[in-house]
PDB file of C-alpha atoms in Angstrom:
ATOM      1  CA  ASN A   1     -15.103   0.343  14.541  1.00  0.00           C
ATOM      2  CA  ALA A   2     -15.504  -0.078  10.811  1.00  0.00           C
ATOM      3  CA  GLY A   3     -12.377  -0.186   8.693  1.00  0.00           C
ATOM      4  CA  VAL A   4     -11.590   1.967   5.697  1.00  0.00           C
ATOM      5  CA  MET A   5     -14.580   1.773   3.374  1.00  0.00           C
ATOM      6  CA  GLN A   6     -14.175   2.144  -0.341  1.00  0.00           C
ATOM      7  CA  ASN A   7     -16.951   2.129  -2.872  1.00  0.00           C
ATOM      8  CA  PRO A   8     -17.743   0.948  -5.336  1.00  0.00           C
ATOM      9  CA  ARG A   9     -15.696  -2.270  -5.262  1.00  0.00           C
ATOM     10  CA  HIS A  10     -15.903  -2.537  -9.028  1.00  0.00           C
ATOM     11  CA  LEU A  11     -16.538   0.260 -11.510  1.00  0.00           C
ATOM     12  CA  VAL A  12     -16.868  -0.016 -15.264  1.00  0.00           C
ATOM     13  CA  ARG A  13     -16.683   3.120 -17.377  1.00  0.00           C
ATOM     14  CA  ARG A  14     -16.605   3.752 -21.103  1.00  0.00           C
ATOM     15  CA  ARG A  15     -13.772   5.806 -22.518  1.00  0.00           C
ATOM     16  CA  GLY A  16     -14.471   9.503 -22.030  1.00  0.00           C
ATOM     17  CA  GLN A  17     -16.732   9.097 -19.006  1.00  0.00           C
ATOM     18  CA  GLU A  18     -15.964  10.246 -15.479  1.00  0.00           C
ATOM     19  CA  ALA A  19     -15.076   7.939 -12.603  1.00  0.00           C
ATOM     20  CA  ARG A  20     -15.683   8.860  -8.957  1.00  0.00           C
ATOM     21  CA  LEU A  21     -14.091   6.705  -6.288  1.00  0.00           C
ATOM     22  CA  ARG A  22     -15.068   7.163  -2.645  1.00  0.00           C
ATOM     23  CA  CYS A  23     -13.137   6.481   0.508  1.00  0.00           C
ATOM     24  CA  SER A  24     -14.410   6.773   4.070  1.00  0.00           C
ATOM     25  CA  PRO A  25     -11.452   6.581   6.475  1.00  0.00           C
ATOM     26  CA  MET A  26     -11.558   4.831   9.815  1.00  0.00           C
ATOM     27  CA  LYS A  27     -13.252   6.800  12.574  1.00  0.00           C
ATOM     28  CA  GLY A  28     -10.828   9.303  14.025  1.00  0.00           C
ATOM     29  CA  HIS A  29      -8.422   9.106  11.084  1.00  0.00           C
ATOM     30  CA  SER A  30      -7.740  12.446   9.464  1.00  0.00           C
ATOM     31  CA  HIS A  31      -5.014  11.395   7.013  1.00  0.00           C
ATOM     32  CA  VAL A  32      -5.975   9.779   3.721  1.00  0.00           C
ATOM     33  CA  TYR A  33      -3.760   8.390   0.981  1.00  0.00           C
ATOM     34  CA  TRP A  34      -4.640   7.178  -2.495  1.00  0.00           C
ATOM     35  CA  TYR A  35      -2.570   4.577  -4.331  1.00  0.00           C
ATOM     36  CA  ARG A  36      -2.929   3.002  -7.769  1.00  0.00           C
ATOM     37  CA  GLN A  37      -1.998  -0.576  -8.601  1.00  0.00           C
ATOM     38  CA  LEU A  38      -1.633  -1.550 -12.220  1.00  0.00           C
ATOM     39  CA  PRO A  39      -1.877  -5.287 -13.039  1.00  0.00           C
ATOM     40  CA  GLU A  40       1.142  -7.292 -11.853  1.00  0.00           C
ATOM     41  CA  GLU A  41       2.700  -4.222 -10.213  1.00  0.00           C
ATOM     42  CA  GLY A  42       3.104  -2.734  -6.758  1.00  0.00           C
ATOM     43  CA  LEU A  43       1.197   0.216  -5.401  1.00  0.00           C
ATOM     44  CA  LYS A  44       2.142   3.665  -6.629  1.00  0.00           C
ATOM     45  CA  PHE A  45       1.451   6.714  -4.492  1.00  0.00           C
ATOM     46  CA  MET A  46      -0.942   9.267  -5.930  1.00  0.00           C
ATOM     47  CA  VAL A  47      -2.007  11.806  -3.300  1.00  0.00           C
ATOM     48  CA  TYR A  48      -1.994  12.458   0.443  1.00  0.00           C
ATOM     49  CA  LEU A  49      -4.770  14.528   1.992  1.00  0.00           C
ATOM     50  CA  GLN A  50      -5.838  15.785   5.371  1.00  0.00           C
ATOM     51  CA  LYS A  51      -9.227  17.292   6.023  1.00  0.00           C
ATOM     52  CA  GLU A  52      -9.769  20.027   3.416  1.00  0.00           C
ATOM     53  CA  ASN A  53      -6.078  20.068   2.454  1.00  0.00           C
ATOM     54  CA  ILE A  54      -3.936  18.381  -0.170  1.00  0.00           C
ATOM     55  CA  ILE A  55      -0.588  17.686   1.498  1.00  0.00           C
ATOM     56  CA  ASP A  56       1.264  15.886  -1.292  1.00  0.00           C
ATOM     57  CA  GLU A  57      -0.019  15.313  -4.813  1.00  0.00           C
ATOM     58  CA  SER A  58       3.326  14.464  -6.378  1.00  0.00           C
ATOM     59  CA  GLY A  59       2.013  11.145  -7.704  1.00  0.00           C
ATOM     60  CA  MET A  60      -1.101  12.523  -9.379  1.00  0.00           C
ATOM     61  CA  PRO A  61      -1.164  12.805 -13.166  1.00  0.00           C
ATOM     62  CA  LYS A  62      -1.251  16.466 -14.124  1.00  0.00           C
ATOM     63  CA  GLU A  63      -4.457  16.204 -16.110  1.00  0.00           C
ATOM     64  CA  ARG A  64      -7.856  14.562 -15.588  1.00  0.00           C
ATOM     65  CA  PHE A  65      -7.176  13.457 -11.995  1.00  0.00           C
ATOM     66  CA  SER A  66      -8.254  15.309  -8.867  1.00  0.00           C
ATOM     67  CA  ALA A  67      -8.815  14.456  -5.219  1.00  0.00           C
ATOM     68  CA  GLU A  68     -10.546  16.037  -2.279  1.00  0.00           C
ATOM     69  CA  PHE A  69     -11.182  15.295   1.382  1.00  0.00           C
ATOM     70  CA  PRO A  70     -13.901  17.657   2.562  1.00  0.00           C
ATOM     71  CA  LYS A  71     -14.641  18.596   6.141  1.00  0.00           C
ATOM     72  CA  GLU A  72     -17.690  16.353   6.052  1.00  0.00           C
ATOM     73  CA  GLY A  73     -18.007  13.189   4.004  1.00  0.00           C
ATOM     74  CA  PRO A  74     -15.671  10.800   2.256  1.00  0.00           C
ATOM     75  CA  SER A  75     -12.546  11.486   0.284  1.00  0.00           C
ATOM     76  CA  ILE A  76     -13.183  11.447  -3.464  1.00  0.00           C
ATOM     77  CA  LEU A  77     -10.771  10.540  -6.239  1.00  0.00           C
ATOM     78  CA  ARG A  78     -12.122  11.838  -9.517  1.00  0.00           C
ATOM     79  CA  ILE A  79     -10.918  10.808 -12.952  1.00  0.00           C
ATOM     80  CA  GLN A  80     -12.323  12.762 -15.869  1.00  0.00           C
ATOM     81  CA  GLN A  81     -12.475  11.495 -19.455  1.00  0.00           C
ATOM     82  CA  VAL A  82     -11.173   8.064 -18.552  1.00  0.00           C
ATOM     83  CA  VAL A  83      -8.897   6.154 -20.939  1.00  0.00           C
ATOM     84  CA  ARG A  84      -8.040   2.446 -21.101  1.00  0.00           C
ATOM     85  CA  GLY A  85      -4.751   3.097 -19.296  1.00  0.00           C
ATOM     86  CA  ASP A  86      -6.678   4.232 -16.204  1.00  0.00           C
ATOM     87  CA  SER A  87      -7.857   0.653 -15.663  1.00  0.00           C
ATOM     88  CA  ALA A  88      -6.335  -0.352 -12.335  1.00  0.00           C
ATOM     89  CA  ALA A  89      -7.073  -1.010  -8.695  1.00  0.00           C
ATOM     90  CA  TYR A  90      -7.267   2.170  -6.636  1.00  0.00           C
ATOM     91  CA  PHE A  91      -6.583   1.827  -2.929  1.00  0.00           C
ATOM     92  CA  CYS A  92      -7.283   4.275  -0.168  1.00  0.00           C
ATOM     93  CA  ALA A  93      -5.512   4.135   3.203  1.00  0.00           C
ATOM     94  CA  SER A  94      -5.945   6.152   6.381  1.00  0.00           C
ATOM     95  CA  ARG A  95      -4.173   6.782   9.665  1.00  0.00           C
ATOM     96  CA  GLU A  96      -4.480   8.840  12.828  1.00  0.00           C
ATOM     97  CA  THR A  97      -2.395  11.922  13.477  1.00  0.00           C
ATOM     98  CA  GLY A  98       0.929  11.035  15.089  1.00  0.00           C
ATOM     99  CA  THR A  99       0.980   7.432  13.908  1.00  0.00           C
ATOM    100  CA  GLY A 100       3.044   8.027  10.814  1.00  0.00           C
ATOM    101  CA  GLY A 101       5.492   5.424  12.008  1.00  0.00           C
ATOM    102  CA  ARG A 102       3.009   2.585  11.858  1.00  0.00           C
ATOM    103  CA  GLY A 103       1.281   0.793   9.045  1.00  0.00           C
ATOM    104  CA  TYR A 104      -1.839   2.500   7.894  1.00  0.00           C
ATOM    105  CA  THR A 105      -5.111   0.731   7.225  1.00  0.00           C
ATOM    106  CA  PHE A 106      -6.086   0.040   3.641  1.00  0.00           C
ATOM    107  CA  GLY A 107      -9.525  -0.210   2.170  1.00  0.00           C
ATOM    108  CA  SER A 108     -10.429  -3.130  -0.079  1.00  0.00           C
ATOM    109  CA  GLY A 109      -9.852  -1.077  -3.197  1.00  0.00           C
ATOM    110  CA  THR A 110     -11.908  -0.061  -6.213  1.00  0.00           C
ATOM    111  CA  ARG A 111     -11.242  -1.956  -9.415  1.00  0.00           C
ATOM    112  CA  LEU A 112     -11.774   0.402 -12.327  1.00  0.00           C
ATOM    113  CA  THR A 113     -12.224  -1.065 -15.782  1.00  0.00           C
ATOM    114  CA  VAL A 114     -12.387   1.246 -18.766  1.00  0.00           C
ATOM    115  CA  VAL A 115     -13.991  -0.302 -21.846  1.00  0.00           C
TER     116      VAL A 115
ATOM    117  CA  ALA B   1      17.041   4.726  -8.325  1.00  0.00           C
ATOM    118  CA  GLN B   2      14.635   2.122  -7.000  1.00  0.00           C
ATOM    119  CA  LYS B   3      13.869   2.864  -3.368  1.00  0.00           C
ATOM    120  CA  ILE B   4      12.469  -0.582  -2.579  1.00  0.00           C
ATOM    121  CA  THR B   5      13.767  -3.671  -4.346  1.00  0.00           C
ATOM    122  CA  GLN B   6      12.202  -7.100  -4.134  1.00  0.00           C
ATOM    123  CA  THR B   7      14.358  -9.385  -6.238  1.00  0.00           C
ATOM    124  CA  GLN B   8      12.179 -12.494  -6.069  1.00  0.00           C
ATOM    125  CA  PRO B   9       9.186 -12.284  -8.419  1.00  0.00           C
ATOM    126  CA  GLY B  10       8.004 -15.699  -7.243  1.00  0.00           C
ATOM    127  CA  MET B  11       8.811 -18.088  -4.423  1.00  0.00           C
ATOM    128  CA  PHE B  12       7.705 -21.605  -3.554  1.00  0.00           C
ATOM    129  CA  VAL B  13       7.744 -23.170  -0.105  1.00  0.00           C
ATOM    130  CA  GLN B  14       6.576 -26.476   1.265  1.00  0.00           C
ATOM    131  CA  GLU B  15       3.793 -26.325   3.822  1.00  0.00           C
ATOM    132  CA  LYS B  16       5.097 -26.107   7.427  1.00  0.00           C
ATOM    133  CA  GLU B  17       8.520 -24.902   6.334  1.00  0.00           C
ATOM    134  CA  ALA B  18       9.935 -21.396   6.814  1.00  0.00           C
ATOM    135  CA  VAL B  19      10.485 -18.966   3.970  1.00  0.00           C
ATOM    136  CA  THR B  20      12.362 -15.670   3.630  1.00  0.00           C
ATOM    137  CA  LEU B  21      11.203 -12.933   1.289  1.00  0.00           C
ATOM    138  CA  ASP B  22      13.911 -10.427   0.414  1.00  0.00           C
ATOM    139  CA  CYS B  23      13.651  -6.657   0.512  1.00  0.00           C
ATOM    140  CA  THR B  24      16.349  -4.026   0.191  1.00  0.00           C
ATOM    141  CA  TYR B  25      15.782  -0.305   0.449  1.00  0.00           C
ATOM    142  CA  ASP B  26      17.546   2.932  -0.278  1.00  0.00           C
ATOM    143  CA  THR B  27      17.208   6.145   1.715  1.00  0.00           C
ATOM    144  CA  SER B  28      19.343   8.908   3.143  1.00  0.00           C
ATOM    145  CA  ASP B  29      16.712   9.837   5.744  1.00  0.00           C
ATOM    146  CA  PRO B  30      17.782   8.626   9.216  1.00  0.00           C
ATOM    147  CA  SER B  31      14.131   8.257  10.251  1.00  0.00           C
ATOM    148  CA  TYR B  32      12.056   5.776   8.301  1.00  0.00           C
ATOM    149  CA  GLY B  33       9.689   2.876   8.697  1.00  0.00           C
ATOM    150  CA  LEU B  34       9.616  -0.426   6.876  1.00  0.00           C
ATOM    151  CA  PHE B  35       6.445  -2.433   6.340  1.00  0.00           C
ATOM    152  CA  TRP B  36       5.282  -5.678   4.865  1.00  0.00           C
ATOM    153  CA  TYR B  37       1.822  -6.182   3.424  1.00  0.00           C
ATOM    154  CA  LYS B  38       0.065  -9.287   2.160  1.00  0.00           C
ATOM    155  CA  GLN B  39      -2.255  -9.186  -0.826  1.00  0.00           C
ATOM    156  CA  PRO B  40      -4.236 -12.394  -1.310  1.00  0.00           C
ATOM    157  CA  SER B  41      -6.010 -13.198  -4.551  1.00  0.00           C
ATOM    158  CA  SER B  42      -9.098 -11.398  -3.262  1.00  0.00           C
ATOM    159  CA  GLY B  43      -7.114  -8.181  -3.654  1.00  0.00           C
ATOM    160  CA  GLU B  44      -7.184  -6.465  -0.270  1.00  0.00           C
ATOM    161  CA  MET B  45      -3.977  -5.160   1.321  1.00  0.00           C
ATOM    162  CA  ILE B  46      -3.275  -6.602   4.770  1.00  0.00           C
ATOM    163  CA  PHE B  47      -0.678  -5.012   7.054  1.00  0.00           C
ATOM    164  CA  LEU B  48       1.657  -7.656   8.504  1.00  0.00           C
ATOM    165  CA  ILE B  49       4.599  -6.096  10.322  1.00  0.00           C
ATOM    166  CA  TYR B  50       6.447  -2.831  10.932  1.00  0.00           C
ATOM    167  CA  GLN B  51      10.074  -1.976  11.734  1.00  0.00           C
ATOM    168  CA  GLY B  52      11.198   1.518  12.693  1.00  0.00           C
ATOM    169  CA  SER B  53      14.682   2.661  11.757  1.00  0.00           C
ATOM    170  CA  TYR B  54      15.525   3.349  15.390  1.00  0.00           C
ATOM    171  CA  ASP B  55      14.141   0.084  16.736  1.00  0.00           C
ATOM    172  CA  GLN B  56      16.874  -1.948  18.373  1.00  0.00           C
ATOM    173  CA  GLN B  57      15.181  -5.305  18.040  1.00  0.00           C
ATOM    174  CA  ASN B  58      13.768  -7.085  15.030  1.00  0.00           C
ATOM    175  CA  ALA B  59       9.988  -6.897  14.844  1.00  0.00           C
ATOM    176  CA  THR B  60       7.913 -10.033  15.307  1.00  0.00           C
ATOM    177  CA  GLU B  61       4.175 -10.626  14.876  1.00  0.00           C
ATOM    178  CA  GLY B  62       3.115 -14.214  15.383  1.00  0.00           C
ATOM    179  CA  ARG B  63       4.596 -16.295  12.572  1.00  0.00           C
ATOM    180  CA  TYR B  64       6.041 -13.190  10.895  1.00  0.00           C
ATOM    181  CA  SER B  65       9.403 -11.705  11.756  1.00  0.00           C
ATOM    182  CA  LEU B  66      11.396  -8.991  10.082  1.00  0.00           C
ATOM    183  CA  ASN B  67      15.130  -9.555   9.700  1.00  0.00           C
ATOM    184  CA  PHE B  68      16.324  -5.940   9.846  1.00  0.00           C
ATOM    185  CA  GLN B  69      19.944  -5.388   8.839  1.00  0.00           C
ATOM    186  CA  LYS B  70      20.369  -1.635   8.863  1.00  0.00           C
ATOM    187  CA  ALA B  71      23.937  -1.480   7.569  1.00  0.00           C
ATOM    188  CA  ARG B  72      22.987  -3.642   4.597  1.00  0.00           C
ATOM    189  CA  LYS B  73      19.679  -1.782   4.137  1.00  0.00           C
ATOM    190  CA  SER B  74      17.710  -4.960   4.094  1.00  0.00           C
ATOM    191  CA  ALA B  75      14.382  -5.829   5.696  1.00  0.00           C
ATOM    192  CA  ASN B  76      13.595  -9.426   4.857  1.00  0.00           C
ATOM    193  CA  LEU B  77      10.322 -11.007   5.926  1.00  0.00           C
ATOM    194  CA  VAL B  78      10.503 -14.448   7.488  1.00  0.00           C
ATOM    195  CA  ILE B  79       7.356 -16.551   7.625  1.00  0.00           C
ATOM    196  CA  SER B  80       7.688 -19.582   9.872  1.00  0.00           C
ATOM    197  CA  ALA B  81       5.621 -22.755   9.597  1.00  0.00           C
ATOM    198  CA  SER B  82       4.061 -21.807   6.255  1.00  0.00           C
ATOM    199  CA  GLN B  83       0.375 -22.492   5.750  1.00  0.00           C
ATOM    200  CA  LEU B  84      -1.603 -22.879   2.524  1.00  0.00           C
ATOM    201  CA  GLY B  85      -3.366 -19.632   3.359  1.00  0.00           C
ATOM    202  CA  ASP B  86      -0.045 -17.801   3.171  1.00  0.00           C
ATOM    203  CA  SER B  87      -0.126 -18.110  -0.625  1.00  0.00           C
ATOM    204  CA  ALA B  88      -0.382 -14.490  -1.756  1.00  0.00           C
ATOM    205  CA  MET B  89       1.538 -11.518  -3.076  1.00  0.00           C
ATOM    206  CA  TYR B  90       3.797  -9.845  -0.496  1.00  0.00           C
ATOM    207  CA  PHE B  91       4.872  -6.230  -0.704  1.00  0.00           C
ATOM    208  CA  CYS B  92       7.675  -4.485   1.124  1.00  0.00           C
ATOM    209  CA  ALA B  93       7.228  -0.739   1.658  1.00  0.00           C
ATOM    210  CA  MET B  94       9.095   2.176   3.195  1.00  0.00           C
ATOM    211  CA  ARG B  95       7.923   5.458   4.617  1.00  0.00           C
ATOM    212  CA  GLU B  96      10.540   8.158   5.135  1.00  0.00           C
ATOM    213  CA  GLY B  97      10.284  10.782   7.848  1.00  0.00           C
ATOM    214  CA  GLY B  98       8.952  10.828  11.420  1.00  0.00           C
ATOM    215  CA  THR B  99       5.504  10.720  12.946  1.00  0.00           C
ATOM    216  CA  ASN B 100       4.126  13.169  10.399  1.00  0.00           C
ATOM    217  CA  ALA B 101       5.430  11.119   7.523  1.00  0.00           C
ATOM    218  CA  GLY B 102       3.394  10.891   4.361  1.00  0.00           C
ATOM    219  CA  LYS B 103       3.567   8.547   1.438  1.00  0.00           C
ATOM    220  CA  SER B 104       5.007   5.073   1.303  1.00  0.00           C
ATOM    221  CA  THR B 105       7.031   3.579  -1.526  1.00  0.00           C
ATOM    222  CA  PHE B 106       6.239  -0.012  -2.430  1.00  0.00           C
ATOM    223  CA  GLY B 107       8.313  -2.717  -4.057  1.00  0.00           C
ATOM    224  CA  ASP B 108       7.017  -4.711  -7.012  1.00  0.00           C
ATOM    225  CA  GLY B 109       6.097  -7.644  -4.810  1.00  0.00           C
ATOM    226  CA  THR B 110       6.880 -11.336  -4.436  1.00  0.00           C
ATOM    227  CA  THR B 111       4.312 -14.003  -5.201  1.00  0.00           C
ATOM    228  CA  LEU B 112       4.521 -16.752  -2.601  1.00  0.00           C
ATOM    229  CA  THR B 113       3.046 -20.168  -3.318  1.00  0.00           C
ATOM    230  CA  VAL B 114       2.792 -22.667  -0.477  1.00  0.00           C
ATOM    231  CA  LYS B 115       2.760 -26.262  -1.674  1.00  0.00           C
ATOM    232  CA  PRO B 116       0.924 -28.992   0.253  1.00  0.00           C
TER     233      PRO B 116
END
């Protein structure tokens, strides 16, 4: 049973370009979370999704950022018109329904560098 | 107010000795979970141990144990018999709510260095 798969592992974008980060949750997991980690900091919650629904997007910047988790396929975190401050590690995590009391499984992260 | 506080930016421990990493939390929700994760230099996040707010006993997982003091709102991680491979960043996190709980809040982390 493969773990949470994130790709790409590393992504370099020029200012103004779009970044698309993909996350395939563990098989059977229908809850997906995205977190951002700035250098030397802890993880900050961005968005929580279930299949086809955004449950909590309280941590998402109001502009340029969007997320989806379609019925088929991976969850996508999309950053439009990237700026240098978007450079960070973006982690995806997933869990099964009813296991909210346990640790969820993280992917290896996508390191975004904006040049 | 900070929900998760890790007051030790960096810690050193001699190989084979035990070390305690501090974590205090703040919540008014009676149902919550506390977690510790390890982040080695390679960057991945590794789940170590979980403690539920209603659990009567302190959680243990191999060399990891969680010293849960509910009245003091602390959830310290104890690593026994430290190994060189334990050198990493350690994050304490809390998730409020029951089985349908959502996001977790993370502390700023403690960098642990194990000396040979």
